[in-house]
Amino acid sequence: MGLYLLRVRQTMYANLVRSDWAIVDTMFQTYAAIDLQRMRLYGGKEARTHSNALVKMVNGKLPTLGKPWSSVKKVFMPYNVRQKHWVGLVLDLTSCEIFVYDSKIDLFRTHILVKAVQPLAKLITPLLEEAGYVGDFPLRKGEWPIHRVMDSAQQVGGGDCGMFVIKYCDFLSWNVDLGKISNEAMHLFRLKLTVDLLQGCYNI
């Protein structure tokens, strides 16, 4: 719901909020995992290798208030690592690279984090091609490079990784310095999100 409210804000305040980004929810990773399992079973030889849901996400038909990826430069998404920790991914459609924003940098070594994201890095180009994606820049052939952002705002203790991912997406959509996200202010971010959810809209 927190990510949905970011899409609501983008729609309601189109003249104020940057429009060069799209954001998907947690279901993208779920469907991607199903697709990757199916591709391993069939060796990628089946006529359609990707689910309709993923294709619809690329074309902006899912989730609610989604945007076609061909109309944006970046896609934000939450990504769960080993079913224990949320990170934020930014797919840069201009450079065909993936950037990982991690609120607990000491939890996983970089090579472990990269390995966790690698399935998506291999999936993204064929998915875009199947969805008929046409962007301003040519697609990279093969696996997209993965870069870990080492100076992203950090949490203290556990339990806040999901909220950090929401704030990463929030601040990146405004092009605001992520250094303004502080662990001390996280309870205020949670309170604001609760109020926004109860009101059914996103206050700026």
Short mmCIF file of C-alpha atoms in Angstrom, two decimals:
data_model
loop_
_atom_site.label_atom_id
_atom_site.label_comp_id
_atom_site.label_asym_id
_atom_site.label_seq_id
_atom_site.Cartn_x
_atom_site.Cartn_y
_atom_site.Cartn_z
CA MET A 1 0.00 0.00 0.00
CA GLY A 2 2.89 2.37 0.66
CA LEU A 3 4.15 1.92 -2.89
CA TYR A 4 0.61 2.31 -4.23
CA LEU A 5 0.35 5.67 -2.51
CA LEU A 6 3.50 6.82 -4.33
CA ARG A 7 1.74 6.04 -7.61
CA VAL A 8 -1.34 7.91 -6.37
CA ARG A 9 0.82 10.94 -5.61
CA GLN A 10 2.41 10.81 -9.05
CA THR A 11 -1.06 10.79 -10.64
CA MET A 12 -2.60 13.47 -8.40
CA TYR A 13 0.33 15.88 -8.55
CA ALA A 14 1.57 15.30 -12.08
CA ASN A 15 2.68 18.93 -12.38
CA LEU A 16 4.87 18.67 -9.26
CA VAL A 17 6.20 15.11 -9.19
CA ARG A 18 8.78 13.82 -11.65
CA SER A 19 7.16 11.66 -14.31
CA ASP A 20 10.20 9.75 -15.56
CA TRP A 21 9.76 6.77 -13.23
CA ALA A 22 7.43 3.83 -12.67
CA ILE A 23 7.06 1.72 -9.56
CA VAL A 24 5.92 -1.88 -9.21
CA ASP A 25 4.96 -3.79 -6.09
CA THR A 26 6.12 -7.01 -4.48
CA MET A 27 4.20 -9.15 -6.98
CA PHE A 28 6.81 -8.46 -9.67
CA GLN A 29 9.37 -10.58 -7.81
CA THR A 30 6.77 -13.27 -7.16
CA TYR A 31 5.85 -13.64 -10.84
CA ALA A 32 9.49 -13.37 -11.89
CA ALA A 33 10.39 -16.30 -9.62
CA ILE A 34 7.62 -18.40 -11.21
CA ASP A 35 8.84 -17.51 -14.69
CA LEU A 36 12.45 -18.36 -13.88
CA GLN A 37 11.42 -21.75 -12.48
CA ARG A 38 9.41 -22.47 -15.61
CA MET A 39 12.27 -21.39 -17.87
CA ARG A 40 14.60 -23.81 -16.07
CA LEU A 41 12.10 -26.63 -16.51
CA TYR A 42 11.59 -26.01 -20.23
CA GLY A 43 15.03 -24.72 -21.10
CA GLY A 44 13.56 -21.44 -22.32
CA LYS A 45 12.21 -23.16 -25.46
CA GLU A 46 8.52 -22.58 -24.88
CA ALA A 47 6.76 -20.08 -27.15
CA ARG A 48 5.98 -17.64 -24.35
CA THR A 49 8.50 -17.61 -21.53
CA HIS A 50 7.00 -14.89 -19.35
CA SER A 51 3.73 -14.56 -17.49
CA ASN A 52 1.00 -12.24 -18.71
CA ALA A 53 1.23 -10.39 -15.39
CA LEU A 54 4.88 -9.42 -15.94
CA VAL A 55 4.18 -8.32 -19.51
CA LYS A 56 1.26 -6.22 -18.26
CA MET A 57 3.52 -4.60 -15.65
CA VAL A 58 6.01 -3.59 -18.35
CA ASN A 59 3.14 -2.18 -20.41
CA GLY A 60 1.75 -0.23 -17.43
CA LYS A 61 -1.47 -2.23 -17.11
CA LEU A 62 -0.45 -3.59 -13.71
CA PRO A 63 -0.31 -2.70 -10.86
CA THR A 64 -3.05 -0.12 -10.37
CA LEU A 65 -1.90 3.28 -11.67
CA GLY A 66 1.12 1.69 -13.31
CA LYS A 67 2.99 3.39 -16.14
CA PRO A 68 4.37 1.89 -19.37
CA TRP A 69 8.09 1.39 -18.97
CA SER A 70 8.64 2.77 -22.47
CA SER A 71 7.52 6.16 -21.11
CA VAL A 72 10.01 6.31 -18.21
CA LYS A 73 13.74 6.16 -17.54
CA LYS A 74 13.73 4.27 -14.24
CA VAL A 75 11.67 1.58 -12.54
CA PHE A 76 11.63 1.25 -8.74
CA MET A 77 10.81 -2.05 -7.07
CA PRO A 78 11.06 -3.78 -3.69
CA TYR A 79 13.10 -6.99 -3.68
CA ASN A 80 13.33 -9.57 -0.92
CA VAL A 81 16.68 -11.26 -0.29
CA ARG A 82 16.61 -14.79 1.11
CA GLN A 83 13.11 -14.21 2.53
CA LYS A 84 14.54 -12.13 5.36
CA HIS A 85 15.44 -8.64 4.14
CA TRP A 86 13.95 -6.04 1.77
CA VAL A 87 16.10 -3.91 -0.50
CA GLY A 88 15.13 -1.34 -3.11
CA LEU A 89 16.05 -1.88 -6.75
CA VAL A 90 16.27 0.78 -9.42
CA LEU A 91 16.22 -0.47 -13.01
CA ASP A 92 17.91 2.20 -15.12
CA LEU A 93 16.36 1.76 -18.56
CA THR A 94 18.77 4.23 -20.17
CA SER A 95 21.97 2.42 -19.16
CA CYS A 96 20.44 -1.08 -18.68
CA GLU A 97 21.85 -1.39 -15.17
CA ILE A 98 20.40 -2.35 -11.78
CA PHE A 99 21.17 -0.36 -8.64
CA VAL A 100 20.59 -1.88 -5.20
CA TYR A 101 19.72 0.32 -2.21
CA ASP A 102 20.23 -1.61 1.02
CA SER A 103 19.37 -0.25 4.48
CA LYS A 104 21.52 -2.85 6.27
CA ILE A 105 24.73 -2.99 4.30
CA ASP A 106 26.48 -5.33 6.75
CA LEU A 107 23.80 -8.04 6.58
CA PHE A 108 25.01 -9.60 3.30
CA ARG A 109 28.33 -9.49 1.52
CA THR A 110 28.11 -7.81 -1.87
CA HIS A 111 28.62 -11.03 -3.85
CA ILE A 112 25.72 -12.68 -1.99
CA LEU A 113 23.44 -9.73 -2.68
CA VAL A 114 24.44 -9.67 -6.34
CA LYS A 115 23.77 -13.40 -6.61
CA ALA A 116 20.29 -12.88 -5.14
CA VAL A 117 19.43 -10.21 -7.73
CA GLN A 118 21.10 -12.00 -10.65
CA PRO A 119 17.99 -13.93 -11.76
CA LEU A 120 16.24 -10.62 -12.39
CA ALA A 121 19.31 -9.28 -14.19
CA LYS A 122 19.11 -12.22 -16.61
CA LEU A 123 15.33 -12.03 -17.01
CA ILE A 124 14.83 -8.35 -17.72
CA THR A 125 15.98 -8.05 -21.36
CA PRO A 126 13.97 -10.99 -22.74
CA LEU A 127 10.95 -9.80 -20.74
CA LEU A 128 11.19 -6.30 -22.21
CA GLU A 129 11.57 -7.72 -25.71
CA GLU A 130 8.52 -9.95 -25.29
CA ALA A 131 6.48 -7.02 -23.96
CA GLY A 132 7.29 -5.01 -27.08
CA TYR A 133 9.25 -2.42 -25.11
CA VAL A 134 10.56 0.45 -27.22
CA GLY A 135 12.73 2.93 -25.33
CA ASP A 136 14.99 5.81 -26.21
CA PHE A 137 18.10 3.67 -25.80
CA PRO A 138 18.96 0.19 -27.11
CA LEU A 139 18.53 -2.75 -24.77
CA ARG A 140 21.58 -4.50 -23.38
CA LYS A 141 21.97 -8.01 -24.68
CA GLY A 142 22.36 -10.49 -21.88
CA GLU A 143 22.60 -9.95 -18.13
CA TRP A 144 22.32 -6.43 -16.73
CA PRO A 145 25.17 -5.24 -14.44
CA ILE A 146 24.25 -4.97 -10.74
CA HIS A 147 25.65 -2.15 -8.61
CA ARG A 148 25.33 -1.92 -4.86
CA VAL A 149 24.91 1.65 -3.61
CA MET A 150 27.23 1.81 -0.62
CA ASP A 151 26.18 5.18 0.82
CA SER A 152 22.42 4.63 1.16
CA ALA A 153 20.77 5.57 4.47
CA GLN A 154 21.17 2.83 7.08
CA GLN A 155 18.83 1.39 9.68
CA VAL A 156 19.78 0.53 13.25
CA GLY A 157 18.52 -2.83 14.46
CA GLY A 158 15.91 -4.85 12.58
CA GLY A 159 12.36 -4.50 11.34
CA ASP A 160 12.60 -1.27 9.36
CA CYS A 161 13.92 -2.52 6.01
CA GLY A 162 10.50 -2.36 4.32
CA MET A 163 9.94 1.20 5.47
CA PHE A 164 13.40 2.17 4.25
CA VAL A 165 12.59 0.76 0.81
CA ILE A 166 9.43 2.88 0.66
CA LYS A 167 11.41 5.99 1.62
CA TYR A 168 14.17 5.19 -0.90
CA CYS A 169 11.51 5.10 -3.63
CA ASP A 170 9.84 8.21 -2.23
CA PHE A 171 13.02 10.31 -2.11
CA LEU A 172 14.39 9.03 -5.42
CA SER A 173 11.12 9.94 -7.15
CA TRP A 174 11.65 13.53 -5.95
CA ASN A 175 15.39 13.44 -6.65
CA VAL A 176 15.97 14.26 -2.97
CA ASP A 177 19.23 13.39 -1.20
CA LEU A 178 18.84 9.98 0.47
CA GLY A 179 21.02 11.28 3.29
CA LYS A 180 17.89 13.03 4.56
CA ILE A 181 16.45 9.62 5.48
CA SER A 182 17.47 9.04 9.08
CA ASN A 183 16.92 6.07 11.32
CA GLU A 184 15.85 8.47 14.08
CA ALA A 185 13.00 9.79 11.91
CA MET A 186 11.69 6.37 10.93
CA HIS A 187 8.93 6.41 13.54
CA LEU A 188 7.71 9.70 12.04
CA PHE A 189 7.76 8.21 8.55
CA ARG A 190 5.70 5.29 9.85
CA LEU A 191 3.22 7.67 11.48
CA LYS A 192 2.86 9.71 8.28
CA LEU A 193 2.32 6.54 6.23
CA THR A 194 -0.38 5.43 8.67
CA VAL A 195 -2.17 8.79 8.34
CA ASP A 196 -1.90 8.65 4.53
CA LEU A 197 -3.34 5.14 4.48
CA LEU A 198 -6.24 6.14 6.72
CA GLN A 199 -6.98 9.18 4.57
CA GLY A 200 -6.71 7.18 1.38
CA CYS A 201 -4.38 9.62 -0.34
CA TYR A 202 -0.82 10.83 -0.31
CA ASN A 203 -0.17 14.17 1.37
CA ILE A 204 2.76 16.20 0.12
#
